[in-house]
Structure formats: structure tokens, C-alpha cells
PDB file of C-alpha atoms in Angstrom:
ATOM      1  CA  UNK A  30     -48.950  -1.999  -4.202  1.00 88.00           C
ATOM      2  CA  UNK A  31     -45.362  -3.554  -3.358  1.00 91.00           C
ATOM      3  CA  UNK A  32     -44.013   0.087  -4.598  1.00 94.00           C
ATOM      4  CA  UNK A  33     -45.869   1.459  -1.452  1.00 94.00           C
ATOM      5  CA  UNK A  34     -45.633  -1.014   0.871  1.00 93.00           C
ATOM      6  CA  UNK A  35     -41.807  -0.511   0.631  1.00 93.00           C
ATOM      7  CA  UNK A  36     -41.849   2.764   0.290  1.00 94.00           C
ATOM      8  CA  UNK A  37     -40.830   5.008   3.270  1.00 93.00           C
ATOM      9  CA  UNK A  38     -42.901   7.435   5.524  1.00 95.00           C
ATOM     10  CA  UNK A  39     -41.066  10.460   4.360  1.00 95.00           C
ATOM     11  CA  UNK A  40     -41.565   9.359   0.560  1.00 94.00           C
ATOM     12  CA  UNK A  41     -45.242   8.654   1.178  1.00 94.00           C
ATOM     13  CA  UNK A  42     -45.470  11.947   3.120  1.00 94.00           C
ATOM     14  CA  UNK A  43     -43.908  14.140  -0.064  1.00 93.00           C
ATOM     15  CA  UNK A  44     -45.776  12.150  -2.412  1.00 93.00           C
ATOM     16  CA  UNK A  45     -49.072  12.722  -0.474  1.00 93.00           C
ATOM     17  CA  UNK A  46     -47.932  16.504  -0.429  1.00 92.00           C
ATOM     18  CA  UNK A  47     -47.245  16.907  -3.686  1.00 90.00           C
ATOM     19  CA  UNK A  48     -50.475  15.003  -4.941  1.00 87.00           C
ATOM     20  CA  UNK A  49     -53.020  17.483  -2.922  1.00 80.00           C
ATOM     21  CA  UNK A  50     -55.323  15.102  -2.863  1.00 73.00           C
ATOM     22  CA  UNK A  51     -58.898  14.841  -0.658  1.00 75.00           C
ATOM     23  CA  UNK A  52     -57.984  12.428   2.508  1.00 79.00           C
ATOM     24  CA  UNK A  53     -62.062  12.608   3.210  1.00 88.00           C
ATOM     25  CA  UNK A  54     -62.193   8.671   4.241  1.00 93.00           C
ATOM     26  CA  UNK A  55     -63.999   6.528   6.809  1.00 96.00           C
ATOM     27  CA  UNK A  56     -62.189   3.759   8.678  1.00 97.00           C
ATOM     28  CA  UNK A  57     -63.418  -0.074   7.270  1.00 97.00           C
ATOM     29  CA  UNK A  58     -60.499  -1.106   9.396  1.00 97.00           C
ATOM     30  CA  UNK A  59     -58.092   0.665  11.560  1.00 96.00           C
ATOM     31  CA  UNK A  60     -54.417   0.291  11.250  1.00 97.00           C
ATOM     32  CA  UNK A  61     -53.843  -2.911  13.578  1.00 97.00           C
ATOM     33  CA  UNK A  62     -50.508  -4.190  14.329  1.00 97.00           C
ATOM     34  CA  UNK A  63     -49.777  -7.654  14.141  1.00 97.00           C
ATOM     35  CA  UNK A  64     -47.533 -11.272  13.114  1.00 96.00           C
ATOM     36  CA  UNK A  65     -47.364 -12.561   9.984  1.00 95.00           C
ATOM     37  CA  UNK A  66     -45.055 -16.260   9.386  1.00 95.00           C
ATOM     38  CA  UNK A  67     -42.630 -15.718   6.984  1.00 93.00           C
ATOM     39  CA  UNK A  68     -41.891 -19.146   5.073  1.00 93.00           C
ATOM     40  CA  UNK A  69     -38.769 -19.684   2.905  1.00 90.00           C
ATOM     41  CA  UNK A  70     -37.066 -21.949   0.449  1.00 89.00           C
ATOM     42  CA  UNK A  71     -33.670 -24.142   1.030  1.00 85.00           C
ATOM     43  CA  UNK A  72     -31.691 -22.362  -1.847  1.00 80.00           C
ATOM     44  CA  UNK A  73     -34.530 -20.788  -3.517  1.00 77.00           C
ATOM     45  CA  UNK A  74     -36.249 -23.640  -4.842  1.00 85.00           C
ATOM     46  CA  UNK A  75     -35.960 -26.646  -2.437  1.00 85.00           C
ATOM     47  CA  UNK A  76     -38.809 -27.686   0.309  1.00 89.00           C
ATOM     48  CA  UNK A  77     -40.694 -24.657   2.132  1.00 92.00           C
ATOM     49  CA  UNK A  78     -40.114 -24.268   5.582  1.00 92.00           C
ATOM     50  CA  UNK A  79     -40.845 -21.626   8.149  1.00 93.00           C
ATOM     51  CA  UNK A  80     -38.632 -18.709   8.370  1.00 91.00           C
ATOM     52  CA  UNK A  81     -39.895 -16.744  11.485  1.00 94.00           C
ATOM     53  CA  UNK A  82     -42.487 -13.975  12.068  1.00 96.00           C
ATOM     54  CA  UNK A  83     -42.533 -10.558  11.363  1.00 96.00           C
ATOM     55  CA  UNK A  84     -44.247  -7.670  12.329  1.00 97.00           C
ATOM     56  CA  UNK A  85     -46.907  -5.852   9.910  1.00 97.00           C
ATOM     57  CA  UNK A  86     -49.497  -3.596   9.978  1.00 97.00           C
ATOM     58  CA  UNK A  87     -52.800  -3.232   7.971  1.00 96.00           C
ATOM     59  CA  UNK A  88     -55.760  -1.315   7.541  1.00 97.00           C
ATOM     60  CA  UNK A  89     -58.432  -0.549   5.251  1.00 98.00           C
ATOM     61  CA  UNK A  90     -60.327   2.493   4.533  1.00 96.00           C
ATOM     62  CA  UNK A  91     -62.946   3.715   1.701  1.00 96.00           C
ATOM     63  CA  UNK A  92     -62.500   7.310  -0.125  1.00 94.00           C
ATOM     64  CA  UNK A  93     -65.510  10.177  -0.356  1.00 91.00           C
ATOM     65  CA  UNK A  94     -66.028   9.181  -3.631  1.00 90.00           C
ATOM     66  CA  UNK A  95     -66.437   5.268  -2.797  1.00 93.00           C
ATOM     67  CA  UNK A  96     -63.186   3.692  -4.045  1.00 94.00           C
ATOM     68  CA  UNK A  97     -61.537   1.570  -1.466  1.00 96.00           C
ATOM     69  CA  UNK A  98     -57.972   1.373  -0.192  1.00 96.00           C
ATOM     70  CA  UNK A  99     -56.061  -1.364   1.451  1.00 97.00           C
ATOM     71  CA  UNK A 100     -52.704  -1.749   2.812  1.00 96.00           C
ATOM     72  CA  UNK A 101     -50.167  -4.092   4.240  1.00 96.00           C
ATOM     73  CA  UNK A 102     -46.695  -2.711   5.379  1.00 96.00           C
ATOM     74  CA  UNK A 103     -43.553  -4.470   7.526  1.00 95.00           C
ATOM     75  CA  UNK A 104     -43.251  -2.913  10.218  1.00 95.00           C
ATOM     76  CA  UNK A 105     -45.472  -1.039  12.750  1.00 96.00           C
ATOM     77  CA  UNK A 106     -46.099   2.493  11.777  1.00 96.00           C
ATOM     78  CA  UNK A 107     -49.907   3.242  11.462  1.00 96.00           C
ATOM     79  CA  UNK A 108     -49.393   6.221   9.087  1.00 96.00           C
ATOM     80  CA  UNK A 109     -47.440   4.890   6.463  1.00 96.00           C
ATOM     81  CA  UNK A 110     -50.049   1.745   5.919  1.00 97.00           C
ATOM     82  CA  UNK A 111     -52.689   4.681   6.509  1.00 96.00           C
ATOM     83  CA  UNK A 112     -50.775   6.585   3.682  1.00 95.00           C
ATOM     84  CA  UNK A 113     -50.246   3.678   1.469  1.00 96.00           C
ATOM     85  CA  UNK A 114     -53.827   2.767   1.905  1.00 96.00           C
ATOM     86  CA  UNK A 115     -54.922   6.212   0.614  1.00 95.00           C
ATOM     87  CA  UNK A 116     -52.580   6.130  -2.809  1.00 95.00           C
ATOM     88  CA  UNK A 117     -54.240   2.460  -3.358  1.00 95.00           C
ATOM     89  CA  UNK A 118     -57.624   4.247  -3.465  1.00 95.00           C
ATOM     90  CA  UNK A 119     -56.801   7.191  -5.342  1.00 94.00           C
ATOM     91  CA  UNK A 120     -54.715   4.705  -8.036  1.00 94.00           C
ATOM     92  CA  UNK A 121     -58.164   3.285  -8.807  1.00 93.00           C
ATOM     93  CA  UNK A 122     -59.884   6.329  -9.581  1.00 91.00           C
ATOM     94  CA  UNK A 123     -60.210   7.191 -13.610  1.00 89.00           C
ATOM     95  CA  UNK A 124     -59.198  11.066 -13.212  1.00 89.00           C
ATOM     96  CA  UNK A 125     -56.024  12.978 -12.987  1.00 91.00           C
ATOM     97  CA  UNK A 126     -55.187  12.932  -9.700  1.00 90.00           C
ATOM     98  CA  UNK A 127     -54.854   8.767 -10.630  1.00 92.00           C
ATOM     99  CA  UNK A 128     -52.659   9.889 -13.480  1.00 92.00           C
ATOM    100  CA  UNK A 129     -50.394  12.476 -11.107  1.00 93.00           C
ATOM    101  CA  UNK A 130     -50.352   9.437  -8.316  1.00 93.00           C
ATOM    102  CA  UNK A 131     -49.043   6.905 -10.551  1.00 93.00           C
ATOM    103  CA  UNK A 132     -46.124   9.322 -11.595  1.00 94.00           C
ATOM    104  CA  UNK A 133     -45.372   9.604  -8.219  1.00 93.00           C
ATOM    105  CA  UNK A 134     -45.546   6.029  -7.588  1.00 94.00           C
ATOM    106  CA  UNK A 135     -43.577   4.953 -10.526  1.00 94.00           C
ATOM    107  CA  UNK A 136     -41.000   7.885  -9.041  1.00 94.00           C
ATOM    108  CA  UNK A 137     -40.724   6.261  -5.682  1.00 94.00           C
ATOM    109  CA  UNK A 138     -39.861   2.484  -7.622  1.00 94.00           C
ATOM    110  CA  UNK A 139     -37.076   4.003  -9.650  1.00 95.00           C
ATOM    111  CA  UNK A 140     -35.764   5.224  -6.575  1.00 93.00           C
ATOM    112  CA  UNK A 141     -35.792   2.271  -4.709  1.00 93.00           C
ATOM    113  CA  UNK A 142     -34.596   0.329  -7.293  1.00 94.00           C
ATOM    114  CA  UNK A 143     -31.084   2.580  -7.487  1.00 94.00           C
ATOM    115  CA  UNK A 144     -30.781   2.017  -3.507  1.00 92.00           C
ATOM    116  CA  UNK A 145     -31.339  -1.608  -4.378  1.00 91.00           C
ATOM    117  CA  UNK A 146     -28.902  -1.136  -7.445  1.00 93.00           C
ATOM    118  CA  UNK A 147     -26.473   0.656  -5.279  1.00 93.00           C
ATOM    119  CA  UNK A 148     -26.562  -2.066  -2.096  1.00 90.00           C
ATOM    120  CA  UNK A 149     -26.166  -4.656  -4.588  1.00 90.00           C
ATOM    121  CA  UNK A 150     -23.174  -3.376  -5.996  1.00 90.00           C
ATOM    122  CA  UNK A 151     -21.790  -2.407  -2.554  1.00 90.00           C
ATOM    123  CA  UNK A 152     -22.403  -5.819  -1.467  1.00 87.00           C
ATOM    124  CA  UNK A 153     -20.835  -7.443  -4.793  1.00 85.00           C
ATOM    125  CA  UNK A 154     -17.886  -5.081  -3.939  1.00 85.00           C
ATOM    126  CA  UNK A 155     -16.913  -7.055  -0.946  1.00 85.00           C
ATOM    127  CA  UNK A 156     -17.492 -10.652  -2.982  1.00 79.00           C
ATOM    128  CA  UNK A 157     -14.440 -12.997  -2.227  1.00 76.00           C
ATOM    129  CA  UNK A 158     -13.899 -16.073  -4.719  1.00 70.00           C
ATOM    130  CA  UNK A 159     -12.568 -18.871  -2.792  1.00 68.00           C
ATOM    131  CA  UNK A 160     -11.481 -21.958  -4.997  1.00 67.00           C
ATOM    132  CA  UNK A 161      -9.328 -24.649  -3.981  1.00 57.00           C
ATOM    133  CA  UNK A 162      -6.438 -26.780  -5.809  1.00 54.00           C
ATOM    134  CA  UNK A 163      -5.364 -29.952  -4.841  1.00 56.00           C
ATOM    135  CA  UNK A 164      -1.429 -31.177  -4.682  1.00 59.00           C
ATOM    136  CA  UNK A 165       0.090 -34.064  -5.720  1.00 58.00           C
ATOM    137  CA  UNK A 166      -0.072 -36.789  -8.302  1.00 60.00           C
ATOM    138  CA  UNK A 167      -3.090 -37.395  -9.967  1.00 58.00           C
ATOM    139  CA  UNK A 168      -4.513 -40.959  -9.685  1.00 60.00           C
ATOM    140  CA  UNK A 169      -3.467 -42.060 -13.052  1.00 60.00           C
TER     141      UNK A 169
END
């Protein structure tokens, strides 16, 4: 689910293409908009505190053929949750348009792990070591 709830609309779009998959779903809950508090860590492991708020969106929705789908994206675009919500379903089906989805799903986490790859290395790129010598006699 975190593979689709970062992926992009126009990933979830060609991956919905290229499935081919029936969309026949009812609404359990519309895509709403909303806040979510974000809560953090001082350096990763010290005492929580709260961050901020961010925007999400989520919905819910069940399949034709009963499965369920859910969905919770950053952000506020009601057709990539809607999209995301529909590849959750279809993951927990037992036939091969499961088996086809989950090769496009592990597709779309290689591919954001090499922009993740590739902004970490950018970002190393620009790393500057600062270190500091002091002059003088030592106390001795």
C-alpha cells in the first residue's frame, strides 16, 4: 500500500491502463479531503513531538466481485486515492489480474526507489564536511 500511496497519478493511470481491469465498484466512502498531524522525533529517536498537519485524502470502495479497497494518499487529488483504492482491491483477489497488478506495483517501487536513489545522491553531491582545529599550545 505505501508503493501506491506514493505513487503518482500518471503511474497509477498507465498501470490502471495496462492492467484492463473491471472498475465495476460502489462507493463505501467517497474520496474526502482532509488534516492529518504529522508527529516527529528530535534526531530520529529522541521525545515525539508534533510536526504540523498535512493534507490527505481517503476513500473506500468495494469491487463487483466483493473484495474491498482502501486508500490514503498526501495530498488532495480524489483520483489517485480512487485509483490506489482500486489496485488495493484487485491485489487481494487470487486470479491473474492480482498476479499482473503486483508486477505493476512492484514496477512502480523500483522506480521510485531510483528517483529516491538518484535525489539521494544529488543531495550527497552537495555534502560539505566542516571540521575545526584548534591553535596553540596544548594544556600540557
Amino acid at each position: 500500500m505505501a508503493t501506491l500511496a506514493r505513487a503518482t497519478r500518471e503511474e497509477l493511470e498507465q498501470a490502471y491502463a495496462d492492467l484492463a481491469a473491471n472498475a465495476d465498484f460502489r462507493w463505501l466512502r467517497m474520496p474526502e479531503s482532509g488534516l492529518s498531524l504529522v508527529r516527529g522525533r528530535a534526531g530520529g529517536t529522541g521525545s515525539l513531538f508534533n510536526l504540523g498537519e498535512v493534507t490527505m485524502t481517503r476513500c473506500a470502495l468495494k469491487m463487483a466481485d466483493g473484495t474491498t479497497g482502501f486508500a490514503f494518499i498526501l495530498g488532495r487529488d480524489e483520483r489517485r486515492a480512487e485509483l490506489a483504492a482500486v489496485f488495493d482491491a484487485v491485489l487481494q483477489r487470487t486470479d491473474d489480474k492480482a498476479a499482473q497488478a503486483l508486477q505493476l506495483v512492484a514496477e512502480m517501487g523500483r522506480s521510485q526507489a531510483e528517483r529516491r536513489e538518484f535525489k539521494s545522491r544529488r543531495a550527497a553531491s552537495t555534502k560539505v564536511n566542516f571540521f575545526a582545529m584548534t591553535r596553540g599550545m596544548s594544556p600540557e
